XYZ file of C-alpha atoms in Angstrom:
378
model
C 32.975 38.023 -12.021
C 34.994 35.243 -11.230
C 34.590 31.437 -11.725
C 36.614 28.212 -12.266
C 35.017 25.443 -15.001
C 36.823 22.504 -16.086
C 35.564 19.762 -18.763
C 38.345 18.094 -20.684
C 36.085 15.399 -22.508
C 36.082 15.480 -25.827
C 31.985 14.879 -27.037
C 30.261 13.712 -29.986
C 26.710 14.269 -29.784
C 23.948 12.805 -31.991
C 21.519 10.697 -33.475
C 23.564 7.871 -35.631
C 27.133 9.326 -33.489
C 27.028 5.204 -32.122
C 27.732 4.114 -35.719
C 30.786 6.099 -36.144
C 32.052 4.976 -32.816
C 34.393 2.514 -33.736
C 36.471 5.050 -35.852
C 36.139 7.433 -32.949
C 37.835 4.847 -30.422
C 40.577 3.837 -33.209
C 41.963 6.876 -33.009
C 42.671 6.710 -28.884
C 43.916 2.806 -28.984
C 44.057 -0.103 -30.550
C 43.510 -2.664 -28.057
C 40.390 -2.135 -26.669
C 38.875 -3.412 -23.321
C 35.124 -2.873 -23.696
C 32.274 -2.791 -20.414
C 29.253 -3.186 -20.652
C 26.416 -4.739 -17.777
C 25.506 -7.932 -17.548
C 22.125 -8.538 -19.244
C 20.842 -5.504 -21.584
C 23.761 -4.345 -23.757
C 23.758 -7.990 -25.176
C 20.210 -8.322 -25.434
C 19.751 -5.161 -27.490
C 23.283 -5.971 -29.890
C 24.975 -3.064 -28.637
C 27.955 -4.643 -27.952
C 27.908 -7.031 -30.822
C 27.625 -3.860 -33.373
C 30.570 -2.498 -31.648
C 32.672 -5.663 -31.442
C 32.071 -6.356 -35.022
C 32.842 -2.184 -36.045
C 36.188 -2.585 -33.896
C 37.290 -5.852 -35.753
C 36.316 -4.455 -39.169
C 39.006 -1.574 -38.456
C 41.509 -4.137 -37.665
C 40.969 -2.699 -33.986
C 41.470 -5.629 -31.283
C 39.111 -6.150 -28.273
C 38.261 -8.104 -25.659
C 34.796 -7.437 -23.863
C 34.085 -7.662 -19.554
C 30.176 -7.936 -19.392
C 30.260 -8.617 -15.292
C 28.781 -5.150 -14.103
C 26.273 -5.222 -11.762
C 22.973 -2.562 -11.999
C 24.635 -1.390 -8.977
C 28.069 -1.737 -9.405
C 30.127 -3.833 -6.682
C 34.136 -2.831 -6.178
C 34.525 -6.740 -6.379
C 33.622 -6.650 -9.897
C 36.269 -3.983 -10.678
C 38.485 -5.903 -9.371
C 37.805 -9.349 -11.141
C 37.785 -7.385 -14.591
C 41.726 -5.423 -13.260
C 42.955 -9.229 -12.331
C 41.449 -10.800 -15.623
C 42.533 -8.267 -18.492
C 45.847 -7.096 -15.969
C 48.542 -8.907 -18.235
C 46.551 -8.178 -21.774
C 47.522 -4.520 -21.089
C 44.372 -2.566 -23.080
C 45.430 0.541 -24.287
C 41.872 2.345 -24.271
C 38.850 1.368 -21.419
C 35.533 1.837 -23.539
C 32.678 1.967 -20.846
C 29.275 1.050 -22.606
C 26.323 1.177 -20.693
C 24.246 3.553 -18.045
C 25.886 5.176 -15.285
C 26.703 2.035 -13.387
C 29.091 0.286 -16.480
C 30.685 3.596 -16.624
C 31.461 4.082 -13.246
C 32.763 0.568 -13.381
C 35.199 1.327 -16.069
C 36.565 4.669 -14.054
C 37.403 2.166 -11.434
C 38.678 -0.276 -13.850
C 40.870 2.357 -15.667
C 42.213 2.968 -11.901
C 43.023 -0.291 -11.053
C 44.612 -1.193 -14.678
C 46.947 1.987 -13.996
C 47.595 1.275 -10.200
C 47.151 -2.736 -9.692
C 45.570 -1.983 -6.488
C 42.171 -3.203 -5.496
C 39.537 -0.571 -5.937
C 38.882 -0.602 -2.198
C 42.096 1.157 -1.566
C 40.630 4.427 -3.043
C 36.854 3.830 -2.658
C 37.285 4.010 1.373
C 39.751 6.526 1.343
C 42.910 4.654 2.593
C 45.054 6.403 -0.342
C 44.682 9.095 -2.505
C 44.693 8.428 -6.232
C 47.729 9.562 -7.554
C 47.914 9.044 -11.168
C 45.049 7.010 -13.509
C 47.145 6.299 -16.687
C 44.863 4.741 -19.546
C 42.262 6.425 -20.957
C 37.976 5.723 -20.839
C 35.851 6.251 -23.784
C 32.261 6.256 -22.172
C 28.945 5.603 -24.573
C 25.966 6.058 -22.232
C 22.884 4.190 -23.014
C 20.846 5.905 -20.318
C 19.709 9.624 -20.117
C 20.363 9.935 -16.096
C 23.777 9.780 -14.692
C 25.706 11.994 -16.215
C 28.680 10.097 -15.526
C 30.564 10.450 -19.161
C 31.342 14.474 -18.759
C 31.959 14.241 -15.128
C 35.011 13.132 -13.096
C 33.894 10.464 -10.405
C 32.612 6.875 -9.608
C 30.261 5.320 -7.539
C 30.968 1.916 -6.683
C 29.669 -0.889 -3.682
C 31.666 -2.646 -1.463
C 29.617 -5.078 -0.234
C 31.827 -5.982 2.618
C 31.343 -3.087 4.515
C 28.014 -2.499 3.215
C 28.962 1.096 2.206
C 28.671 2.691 -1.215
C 30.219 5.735 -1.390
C 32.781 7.290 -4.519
C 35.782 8.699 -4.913
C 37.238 11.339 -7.374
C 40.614 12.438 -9.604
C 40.619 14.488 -13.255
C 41.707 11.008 -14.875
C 38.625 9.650 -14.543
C 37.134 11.952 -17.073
C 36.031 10.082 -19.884
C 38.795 11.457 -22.432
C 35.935 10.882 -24.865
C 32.089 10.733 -24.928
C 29.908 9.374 -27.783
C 26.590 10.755 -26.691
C 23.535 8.897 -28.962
C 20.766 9.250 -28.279
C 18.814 6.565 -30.258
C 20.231 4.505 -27.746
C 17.799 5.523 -25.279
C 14.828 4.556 -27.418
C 14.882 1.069 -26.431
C 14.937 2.267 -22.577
C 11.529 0.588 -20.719
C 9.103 3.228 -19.099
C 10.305 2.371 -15.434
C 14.051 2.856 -16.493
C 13.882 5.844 -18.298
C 11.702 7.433 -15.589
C 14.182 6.667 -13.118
C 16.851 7.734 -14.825
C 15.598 11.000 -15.938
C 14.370 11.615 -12.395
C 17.833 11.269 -11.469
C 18.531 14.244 -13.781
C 15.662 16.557 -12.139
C 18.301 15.678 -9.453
C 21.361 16.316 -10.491
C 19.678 19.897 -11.372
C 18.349 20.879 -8.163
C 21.170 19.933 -5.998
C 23.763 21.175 -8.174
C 21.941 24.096 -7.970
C 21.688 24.472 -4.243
C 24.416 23.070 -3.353
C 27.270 25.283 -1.741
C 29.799 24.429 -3.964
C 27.374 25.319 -7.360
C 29.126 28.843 -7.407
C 29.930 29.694 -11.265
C 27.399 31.246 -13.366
C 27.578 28.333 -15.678
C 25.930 25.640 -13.192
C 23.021 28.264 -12.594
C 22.278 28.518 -16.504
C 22.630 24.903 -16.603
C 20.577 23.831 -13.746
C 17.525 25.724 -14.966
C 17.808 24.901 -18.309
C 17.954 21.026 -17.350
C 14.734 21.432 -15.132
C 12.924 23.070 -18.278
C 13.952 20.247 -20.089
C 13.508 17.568 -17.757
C 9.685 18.966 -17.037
C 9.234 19.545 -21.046
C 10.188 16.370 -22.027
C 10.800 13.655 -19.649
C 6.391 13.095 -19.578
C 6.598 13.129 -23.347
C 8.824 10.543 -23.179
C 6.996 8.563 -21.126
C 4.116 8.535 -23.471
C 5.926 7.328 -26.245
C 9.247 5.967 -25.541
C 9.794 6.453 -29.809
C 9.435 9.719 -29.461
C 13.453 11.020 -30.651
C 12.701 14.853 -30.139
C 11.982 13.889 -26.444
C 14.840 11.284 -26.215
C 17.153 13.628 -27.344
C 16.568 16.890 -25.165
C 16.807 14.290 -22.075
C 20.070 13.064 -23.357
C 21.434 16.565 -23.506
C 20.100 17.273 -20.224
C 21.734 14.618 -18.847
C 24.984 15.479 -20.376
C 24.675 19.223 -19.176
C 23.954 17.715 -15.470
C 27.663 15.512 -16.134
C 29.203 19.236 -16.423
C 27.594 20.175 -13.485
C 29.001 17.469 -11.812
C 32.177 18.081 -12.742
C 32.176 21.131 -10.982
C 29.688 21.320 -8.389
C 28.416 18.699 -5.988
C 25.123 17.175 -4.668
C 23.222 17.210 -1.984
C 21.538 15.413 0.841
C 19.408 13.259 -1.135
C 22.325 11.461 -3.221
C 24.321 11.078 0.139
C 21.100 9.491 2.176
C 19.795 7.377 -1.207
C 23.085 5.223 -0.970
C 22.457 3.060 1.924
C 18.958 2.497 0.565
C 20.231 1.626 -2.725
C 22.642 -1.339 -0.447
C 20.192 -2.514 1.515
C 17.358 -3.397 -0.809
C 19.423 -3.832 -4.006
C 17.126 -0.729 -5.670
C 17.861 1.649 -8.519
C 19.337 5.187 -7.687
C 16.181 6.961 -9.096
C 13.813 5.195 -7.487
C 15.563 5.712 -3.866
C 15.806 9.635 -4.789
C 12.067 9.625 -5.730
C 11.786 8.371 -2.380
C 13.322 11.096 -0.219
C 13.497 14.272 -2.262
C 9.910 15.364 -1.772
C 11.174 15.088 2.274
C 14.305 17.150 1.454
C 12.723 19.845 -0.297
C 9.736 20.343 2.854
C 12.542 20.370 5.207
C 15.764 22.408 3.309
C 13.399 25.140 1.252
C 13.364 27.918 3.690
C 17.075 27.433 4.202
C 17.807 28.642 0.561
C 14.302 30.133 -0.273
C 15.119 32.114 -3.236
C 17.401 29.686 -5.067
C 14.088 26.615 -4.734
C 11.628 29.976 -6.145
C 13.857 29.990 -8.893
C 13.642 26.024 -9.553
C 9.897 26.274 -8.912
C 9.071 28.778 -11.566
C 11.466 26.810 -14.116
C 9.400 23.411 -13.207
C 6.060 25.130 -13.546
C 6.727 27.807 -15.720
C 4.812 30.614 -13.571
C 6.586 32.527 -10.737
C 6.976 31.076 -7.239
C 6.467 32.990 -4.047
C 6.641 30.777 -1.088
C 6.946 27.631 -0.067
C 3.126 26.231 -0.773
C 3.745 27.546 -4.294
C 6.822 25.490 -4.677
C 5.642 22.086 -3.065
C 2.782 22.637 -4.928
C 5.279 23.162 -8.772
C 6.807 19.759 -7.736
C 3.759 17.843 -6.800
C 2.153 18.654 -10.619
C 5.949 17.717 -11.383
C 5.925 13.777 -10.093
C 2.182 13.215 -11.101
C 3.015 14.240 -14.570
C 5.591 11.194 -14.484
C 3.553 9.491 -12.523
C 5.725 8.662 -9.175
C 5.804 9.972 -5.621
C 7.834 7.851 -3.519
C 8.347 6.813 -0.069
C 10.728 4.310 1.952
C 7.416 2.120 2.487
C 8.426 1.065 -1.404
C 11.189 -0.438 -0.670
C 9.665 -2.302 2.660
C 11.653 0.377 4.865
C 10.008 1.932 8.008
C 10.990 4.050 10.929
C 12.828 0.812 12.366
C 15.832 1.241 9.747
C 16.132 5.036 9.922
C 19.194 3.975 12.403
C 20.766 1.812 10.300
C 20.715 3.780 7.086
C 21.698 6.938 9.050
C 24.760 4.813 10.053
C 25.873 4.090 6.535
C 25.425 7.402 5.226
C 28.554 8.664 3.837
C 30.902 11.563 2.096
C 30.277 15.358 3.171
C 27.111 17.143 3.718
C 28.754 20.225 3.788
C 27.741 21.076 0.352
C 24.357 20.910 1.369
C 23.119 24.282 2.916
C 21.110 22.239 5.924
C 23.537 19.419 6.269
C 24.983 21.044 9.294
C 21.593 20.891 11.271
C 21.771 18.450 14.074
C 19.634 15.292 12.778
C 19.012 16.188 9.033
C 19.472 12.815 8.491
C 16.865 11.328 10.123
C 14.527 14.079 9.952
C 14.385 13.612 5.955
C 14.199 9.785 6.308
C 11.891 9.702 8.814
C 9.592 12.355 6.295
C 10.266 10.004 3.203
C 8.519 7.718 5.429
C 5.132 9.169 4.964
Protein backbone atom coordinates (compact mmCIF):
# COMPACT_ATOMS: atom_id res chain seq x y z
CA UNK A 1 0.00 0.00 0.00
CA UNK A 2 0.88 3.28 -0.94
CA UNK A 3 -0.70 6.75 -0.30
CA UNK A 4 0.20 10.46 0.09
CA UNK A 5 -1.89 12.58 3.06
CA UNK A 6 -1.04 15.97 4.01
CA UNK A 7 -2.81 18.17 6.89
CA UNK A 8 -0.53 20.69 8.52
CA UNK A 9 -3.32 22.51 10.66
CA UNK A 10 -2.91 22.48 13.96
CA UNK A 11 -6.80 21.71 15.65
CA UNK A 12 -8.45 22.27 18.80
CA UNK A 13 -11.62 20.57 19.00
CA UNK A 14 -14.43 21.07 21.55
CA UNK A 15 -17.22 22.27 23.36
CA UNK A 16 -15.99 25.64 25.34
CA UNK A 17 -12.42 25.42 22.76
CA UNK A 18 -14.04 29.26 21.53
CA UNK A 19 -13.31 30.57 25.05
CA UNK A 20 -9.75 29.71 25.06
CA UNK A 21 -9.32 31.15 21.64
CA UNK A 22 -7.84 34.26 22.35
CA UNK A 23 -4.80 32.58 24.14
CA UNK A 24 -4.67 30.18 21.24
CA UNK A 25 -4.23 33.15 18.60
CA UNK A 26 -1.67 35.05 21.08
CA UNK A 27 0.61 32.64 20.64
CA UNK A 28 0.73 32.97 16.47
CA UNK A 29 0.62 37.07 16.53
CA UNK A 30 -0.02 39.88 18.14
CA UNK A 31 -1.67 42.09 15.80
CA UNK A 32 -4.59 40.54 14.77
CA UNK A 33 -6.82 41.20 11.65
CA UNK A 34 -10.11 39.45 12.44
CA UNK A 35 -13.14 38.39 9.51
CA UNK A 36 -16.07 37.76 10.10
CA UNK A 37 -19.58 38.25 7.62
CA UNK A 38 -21.51 40.96 7.58
CA UNK A 39 -24.68 40.44 9.67
CA UNK A 40 -24.60 37.18 12.06
CA UNK A 41 -21.23 37.08 13.85
CA UNK A 42 -22.27 40.54 15.36
CA UNK A 43 -25.67 39.68 16.03
CA UNK A 44 -24.82 36.57 18.04
CA UNK A 45 -21.49 38.54 20.04
CA UNK A 46 -19.10 36.34 18.52
CA UNK A 47 -16.91 38.80 17.54
CA UNK A 48 -17.40 41.08 20.46
CA UNK A 49 -16.32 38.03 22.94
CA UNK A 50 -13.32 37.69 20.85
CA UNK A 51 -12.42 41.37 20.49
CA UNK A 52 -12.79 41.87 24.13
CA UNK A 53 -10.57 38.21 24.95
CA UNK A 54 -7.82 39.66 22.44
CA UNK A 55 -7.65 43.13 24.24
CA UNK A 56 -7.70 41.54 27.71
CA UNK A 57 -4.31 39.70 26.62
CA UNK A 58 -2.90 42.94 25.61
CA UNK A 59 -3.37 41.35 21.98
CA UNK A 60 -4.18 44.25 19.32
CA UNK A 61 -6.92 43.92 16.61
CA UNK A 62 -8.67 45.45 14.17
CA UNK A 63 -11.90 43.65 12.77
CA UNK A 64 -13.15 43.57 8.58
CA UNK A 65 -16.92 42.54 8.87
CA UNK A 66 -17.55 43.15 4.81
CA UNK A 67 -17.93 39.38 3.71
CA UNK A 68 -20.58 38.58 1.68
CA UNK A 69 -22.76 34.99 2.22
CA UNK A 70 -21.18 34.39 -1.00
CA UNK A 71 -18.03 35.86 -0.97
CA UNK A 72 -17.11 38.48 -3.85
CA UNK A 73 -13.08 38.86 -4.84
CA UNK A 74 -13.99 42.68 -4.58
CA UNK A 75 -14.39 42.34 -0.99
CA UNK A 76 -10.94 40.71 -0.59
CA UNK A 77 -9.65 43.24 -2.09
CA UNK A 78 -11.21 46.29 -0.16
CA UNK A 79 -10.18 44.47 3.22
CA UNK A 80 -6.00 43.91 1.39
CA UNK A 81 -6.21 47.89 0.42
CA UNK A 82 -7.75 48.92 3.91
CA UNK A 83 -5.56 46.93 6.56
CA UNK A 84 -2.37 46.88 3.65
CA UNK A 85 -0.18 49.51 5.63
CA UNK A 86 -1.39 48.21 9.36
CA UNK A 87 0.65 45.07 8.47
CA UNK A 88 -1.42 42.21 10.76
CA UNK A 89 0.74 39.65 11.75
CA UNK A 90 -2.00 36.77 12.09
CA UNK A 91 -5.49 36.65 9.64
CA UNK A 92 -8.19 35.14 12.11
CA UNK A 93 -11.14 34.04 9.76
CA UNK A 94 -14.42 33.80 11.93
CA UNK A 95 -17.37 32.68 10.37
CA UNK A 96 -18.84 29.71 7.91
CA UNK A 97 -17.10 28.69 4.94
CA UNK A 98 -17.59 31.90 3.04
CA UNK A 99 -15.57 34.38 5.89
CA UNK A 100 -12.97 31.79 5.76
CA UNK A 101 -12.48 31.54 2.30
CA UNK A 102 -12.40 35.29 2.38
CA UNK A 103 -9.55 35.41 4.75
CA UNK A 104 -7.41 32.69 2.50
CA UNK A 105 -7.76 35.29 -0.13
CA UNK A 106 -7.08 38.05 2.19
CA UNK A 107 -3.95 36.31 3.67
CA UNK A 108 -2.93 36.13 -0.24
CA UNK A 109 -3.35 39.46 -1.09
CA UNK A 110 -1.73 40.89 2.35
CA UNK A 111 1.42 38.65 1.32
CA UNK A 112 1.35 39.49 -2.51
CA UNK A 113 -0.45 43.12 -2.85
CA UNK A 114 -2.06 41.84 -5.87
CA UNK A 115 -5.76 41.86 -6.43
CA UNK A 116 -7.31 38.51 -5.76
CA UNK A 117 -8.37 38.27 -9.40
CA UNK A 118 -4.86 37.67 -10.44
CA UNK A 119 -4.98 34.12 -8.90
CA UNK A 120 -8.75 33.43 -8.83
CA UNK A 121 -8.77 33.35 -12.88
CA UNK A 122 -5.62 31.79 -13.21
CA UNK A 123 -3.43 34.58 -14.76
CA UNK A 124 -0.50 33.68 -12.14
CA UNK A 125 0.30 31.05 -10.02
CA UNK A 126 0.53 31.73 -6.31
CA UNK A 127 3.90 31.68 -5.37
CA UNK A 128 4.33 32.28 -1.79
CA UNK A 129 1.25 33.28 0.92
CA UNK A 130 3.35 34.68 3.85
CA UNK A 131 1.04 35.43 6.99
CA UNK A 132 -0.68 33.00 8.65
CA UNK A 133 -4.94 32.25 9.05
CA UNK A 134 -6.41 31.08 12.20
CA UNK A 135 -9.96 29.87 11.01
CA UNK A 136 -13.00 29.42 13.80
CA UNK A 137 -15.91 27.98 11.80
CA UNK A 138 -19.32 28.73 12.99
CA UNK A 139 -20.98 26.40 10.50
CA UNK A 140 -20.85 22.51 10.33
CA UNK A 141 -20.60 22.38 6.25
CA UNK A 142 -17.62 23.64 4.47
CA UNK A 143 -14.91 22.21 5.70
CA UNK A 144 -12.83 24.97 4.72
CA UNK A 145 -10.52 25.31 8.11
CA UNK A 146 -8.51 21.77 7.51
CA UNK A 147 -8.44 22.14 3.84
CA UNK A 148 -6.18 24.17 1.50
CA UNK A 149 -8.43 26.29 -0.97
CA UNK A 150 -10.90 29.24 -1.52
CA UNK A 151 -13.86 29.90 -3.26
CA UNK A 152 -14.43 33.34 -4.10
CA UNK A 153 -16.92 35.51 -6.86
CA UNK A 154 -15.89 37.81 -9.24
CA UNK A 155 -18.76 39.41 -10.16
CA UNK A 156 -17.32 40.95 -13.22
CA UNK A 157 -17.04 38.04 -15.13
CA UNK A 158 -19.81 36.40 -13.47
CA UNK A 159 -17.62 33.33 -12.67
CA UNK A 160 -16.96 31.77 -9.29
CA UNK A 161 -14.49 29.42 -9.37
CA UNK A 162 -11.21 28.84 -6.60
CA UNK A 163 -7.89 28.51 -6.60
CA UNK A 164 -5.36 26.53 -4.39
CA UNK A 165 -1.57 26.64 -2.60
CA UNK A 166 -0.46 24.75 0.98
CA UNK A 167 -0.40 28.42 2.55
CA UNK A 168 -3.78 28.67 2.61
CA UNK A 169 -4.11 26.04 5.24
CA UNK A 170 -5.43 27.48 8.20
CA UNK A 171 -2.09 27.13 10.38
CA UNK A 172 -4.67 26.76 13.14
CA UNK A 173 -8.32 25.62 13.65
CA UNK A 174 -10.47 26.22 16.77
CA UNK A 175 -13.25 23.81 16.03
CA UNK A 176 -16.46 24.58 18.69
CA UNK A 177 -19.02 23.32 18.32
CA UNK A 178 -21.50 25.23 20.59
CA UNK A 179 -21.15 27.61 17.98
CA UNK A 180 -23.38 25.82 15.79
CA UNK A 181 -26.23 25.77 18.28
CA UNK A 182 -27.45 29.07 17.39
CA UNK A 183 -27.45 27.91 13.52
CA UNK A 184 -31.42 28.34 12.11
CA UNK A 185 -33.01 25.03 10.71
CA UNK A 186 -32.60 26.18 6.96
CA UNK A 187 -28.81 26.98 7.57
CA UNK A 188 -27.76 24.13 9.30
CA UNK A 189 -29.60 21.87 6.82
CA UNK A 190 -27.82 23.38 4.10
CA UNK A 191 -24.77 23.28 5.46
CA UNK A 192 -24.73 19.80 6.62
CA UNK A 193 -26.10 18.77 3.23
CA UNK A 194 -23.08 20.23 1.92
CA UNK A 195 -21.17 17.68 4.05
CA UNK A 196 -23.29 14.53 2.69
CA UNK A 197 -21.42 16.20 -0.26
CA UNK A 198 -18.22 16.62 0.40
CA UNK A 199 -18.51 12.69 1.38
CA UNK A 200 -19.81 11.29 -1.68
CA UNK A 201 -17.74 13.09 -4.13
CA UNK A 202 -14.64 12.80 -2.31
CA UNK A 203 -15.41 9.44 -2.38
CA UNK A 204 -15.96 8.95 -6.06
CA UNK A 205 -13.97 11.17 -7.22
CA UNK A 206 -10.76 10.00 -9.21
CA UNK A 207 -8.41 11.67 -7.27
CA UNK A 208 -9.99 10.07 -3.64
CA UNK A 209 -7.18 7.33 -3.89
CA UNK A 210 -5.69 6.84 -0.18
CA UNK A 211 -7.30 4.57 2.16
CA UNK A 212 -7.82 7.40 4.51
CA UNK A 213 -10.55 9.37 2.31
CA UNK A 214 -12.48 5.92 1.98
CA UNK A 215 -12.63 5.49 5.94
CA UNK A 216 -13.48 9.02 6.10
CA UNK A 217 -16.09 9.31 3.52
CA UNK A 218 -18.18 6.53 5.04
CA UNK A 219 -17.80 7.44 8.34
CA UNK A 220 -19.05 11.14 7.48
CA UNK A 221 -22.19 9.66 5.64
CA UNK A 222 -22.98 7.56 8.93
CA UNK A 223 -22.73 10.58 10.68
CA UNK A 224 -24.31 12.93 8.49
CA UNK A 225 -27.51 10.34 8.18
CA UNK A 226 -27.27 9.70 12.19
CA UNK A 227 -27.31 13.02 13.14
CA UNK A 228 -27.91 15.75 10.79
CA UNK A 229 -32.24 14.82 11.24
CA UNK A 230 -31.59 14.91 14.96
CA UNK A 231 -30.38 18.08 14.60
CA UNK A 232 -32.98 19.32 12.83
CA UNK A 233 -35.41 18.42 15.49
CA UNK A 234 -33.79 20.20 18.07
CA UNK A 235 -31.21 22.57 17.02
CA UNK A 236 -30.04 22.35 21.18
CA UNK A 237 -29.34 19.14 20.79
CA UNK A 238 -25.00 19.26 21.47
CA UNK A 239 -24.50 15.39 20.95
CA UNK A 240 -25.93 16.01 17.39
CA UNK A 241 -24.14 19.41 16.90
CA UNK A 242 -21.07 17.98 17.69
CA UNK A 243 -20.79 14.68 15.51
CA UNK A 244 -21.79 17.17 12.48
CA UNK A 245 -18.99 19.43 13.41
CA UNK A 246 -16.54 16.58 13.31
CA UNK A 247 -17.94 15.43 10.19
CA UNK A 248 -17.45 18.45 8.70
CA UNK A 249 -13.94 18.74 9.82
CA UNK A 250 -13.14 15.09 8.57
CA UNK A 251 -14.75 16.22 5.01
CA UNK A 252 -11.92 19.54 5.30
CA UNK A 253 -9.22 16.54 5.31
CA UNK A 254 -10.76 15.08 2.55
CA UNK A 255 -10.53 18.08 0.80
CA UNK A 256 -7.24 18.56 1.34
CA UNK A 257 -6.45 15.66 -0.49
CA UNK A 258 -9.02 14.63 -2.78
CA UNK A 259 -11.36 16.65 -4.95
CA UNK A 260 -15.10 16.98 -5.84
CA UNK A 261 -17.18 16.28 -8.28
CA UNK A 262 -19.69 17.38 -10.85
CA UNK A 263 -22.16 18.74 -8.58
CA UNK A 264 -19.78 21.43 -6.80
CA UNK A 265 -18.43 22.40 -10.35
CA UNK A 266 -22.21 22.81 -11.96
CA UNK A 267 -23.73 24.42 -8.40
CA UNK A 268 -21.39 27.53 -8.95
CA UNK A 269 -23.03 29.33 -11.70
CA UNK A 270 -26.34 28.72 -9.93
CA UNK A 271 -25.04 30.01 -6.79
CA UNK A 272 -24.03 33.57 -9.24
CA UNK A 273 -26.95 33.85 -10.88
CA UNK A 274 -29.62 33.77 -8.22
CA UNK A 275 -27.45 34.91 -5.27
CA UNK A 276 -28.38 31.24 -3.44
CA UNK A 277 -26.57 29.28 -0.76
CA UNK A 278 -24.12 26.42 -1.85
CA UNK A 279 -26.33 23.71 -0.13
CA UNK A 280 -29.32 24.58 -1.41
CA UNK A 281 -27.93 24.62 -5.22
CA UNK A 282 -26.30 21.01 -4.44
CA UNK A 283 -29.70 19.80 -3.07
CA UNK A 284 -30.77 20.84 -6.33
CA UNK A 285 -28.68 18.75 -8.73
CA UNK A 286 -27.23 15.84 -6.81
CA UNK A 287 -30.29 13.62 -6.91
CA UNK A 288 -29.67 14.24 -11.07
CA UNK A 289 -25.96 13.34 -10.67
CA UNK A 290 -26.35 10.30 -8.82
CA UNK A 291 -29.35 8.80 -11.62
CA UNK A 292 -26.99 9.67 -14.28
CA UNK A 293 -23.08 8.84 -12.82
CA UNK A 294 -24.15 5.51 -10.58
CA UNK A 295 -23.55 2.84 -13.07
CA UNK A 296 -20.30 4.52 -13.99
CA UNK A 297 -18.78 3.67 -10.49
CA UNK A 298 -21.48 1.11 -9.30
CA UNK A 299 -19.71 -0.45 -6.51
CA UNK A 300 -18.16 2.62 -4.89
CA UNK A 301 -22.31 4.42 -4.75
CA UNK A 302 -23.34 0.45 -3.16
CA UNK A 303 -20.93 1.21 -0.69
CA UNK A 304 -22.36 4.89 0.10
CA UNK A 305 -25.86 3.41 -0.11
CA UNK A 306 -25.49 0.81 2.55
CA UNK A 307 -23.60 3.49 4.86
CA UNK A 308 -26.76 6.00 4.29
CA UNK A 309 -29.28 3.28 4.96
CA UNK A 310 -27.52 1.00 6.97
CA UNK A 311 -28.64 -2.31 4.99
CA UNK A 312 -26.68 -3.56 1.92
CA UNK A 313 -27.21 -2.11 -1.56
CA UNK A 314 -27.43 -4.13 -4.73
CA UNK A 315 -28.34 -2.02 -7.62
CA UNK A 316 -29.22 1.04 -8.59
CA UNK A 317 -33.17 1.11 -7.41
CA UNK A 318 -31.74 0.11 -4.02
CA UNK A 319 -29.50 3.08 -3.94
CA UNK A 320 -31.91 5.88 -5.31
CA UNK A 321 -34.19 4.44 -3.15
CA UNK A 322 -31.23 4.82 0.37
CA UNK A 323 -31.04 8.52 -0.75
CA UNK A 324 -34.64 9.31 -1.27
CA UNK A 325 -35.43 8.06 2.68
CA UNK A 326 -32.09 10.21 3.03
CA UNK A 327 -33.56 13.90 1.86
CA UNK A 328 -37.14 13.21 3.30
CA UNK A 329 -35.61 12.56 6.62
CA UNK A 330 -34.21 16.29 6.32
CA UNK A 331 -36.91 17.19 4.66
CA UNK A 332 -35.55 18.65 1.10
CA UNK A 333 -35.46 17.40 -2.47
CA UNK A 334 -34.51 20.04 -4.73
CA UNK A 335 -34.77 21.15 -8.19
CA UNK A 336 -33.61 24.27 -10.40
CA UNK A 337 -37.50 25.23 -10.50
CA UNK A 338 -36.44 26.61 -6.72
CA UNK A 339 -34.43 28.94 -7.73
CA UNK A 340 -36.87 30.15 -10.81
CA UNK A 341 -34.38 28.25 -13.30
CA UNK A 342 -35.78 26.20 -16.27
CA UNK A 343 -34.51 24.49 -19.34
CA UNK A 344 -34.02 28.13 -20.89
CA UNK A 345 -30.76 28.75 -18.65
CA UNK A 346 -29.25 25.27 -18.96
CA UNK A 347 -27.02 27.25 -21.75
CA UNK A 348 -26.01 29.84 -19.78
CA UNK A 349 -25.03 28.01 -16.64
CA UNK A 350 -23.30 25.33 -18.79
CA UNK A 351 -21.25 28.33 -20.08
CA UNK A 352 -20.04 29.43 -16.70
CA UNK A 353 -19.21 26.17 -15.43
CA UNK A 354 -15.70 26.03 -14.45
CA UNK A 355 -12.34 24.10 -13.07
CA UNK A 356 -11.80 20.30 -14.17
CA UNK A 357 -14.24 17.56 -14.39
CA UNK A 358 -11.69 15.19 -14.73
CA UNK A 359 -11.95 14.10 -11.23
CA UNK A 360 -15.30 13.12 -11.84
CA UNK A 361 -15.52 9.51 -13.33
CA UNK A 362 -18.43 10.74 -16.03
CA UNK A 363 -17.13 14.19 -16.57
CA UNK A 364 -15.60 13.10 -19.79
CA UNK A 365 -19.06 12.10 -21.36
CA UNK A 366 -20.03 14.42 -24.09
CA UNK A 367 -22.92 16.71 -22.48
CA UNK A 368 -22.76 15.71 -18.71
CA UNK A 369 -23.38 19.05 -18.13
CA UNK A 370 -26.51 19.57 -19.41
CA UNK A 371 -27.77 16.20 -19.05
CA UNK A 372 -27.58 16.65 -15.05
CA UNK A 373 -29.06 20.20 -15.28
CA UNK A 374 -31.55 19.48 -17.50
CA UNK A 375 -32.53 16.25 -14.80
CA UNK A 376 -32.31 18.73 -11.75
CA UNK A 377 -34.96 20.28 -13.69
CA UNK A 378 -37.60 17.79 -12.88
Amino acid sequence: MHFSYYMPTKIHFGCGEFEKAPAYIGTVGKRVLIVTGKYAMKKYGFTKILVEGLTSLGIQSALFEGVSANPLASEVNQCVETFADWQPDVVVALGGGSAIDAGKGIVLGLSTREKVETYLLGQSPITHVDIPLIAIPTTAGTGSETNWAAILTDEYSGIKTSFRHKGLFPCMAIVDPQLTVSLLPGNTVETGFDVFAHAVETYISKSGVAPLIATHSLAAIRLVRQYLPQVLKNGQDITARNNMMYASMLMGFNLANSSTCLPHRLQYPIGVKTNSSHGSGLMALFKSWLDTTYEISEEKFNCIGEALSGNPCRNKEEFMLAYQQFTQSIHRNGSLADFSLGKEDIPYLASKVTGSLANDPAGGIPGIVEKIYNGACK
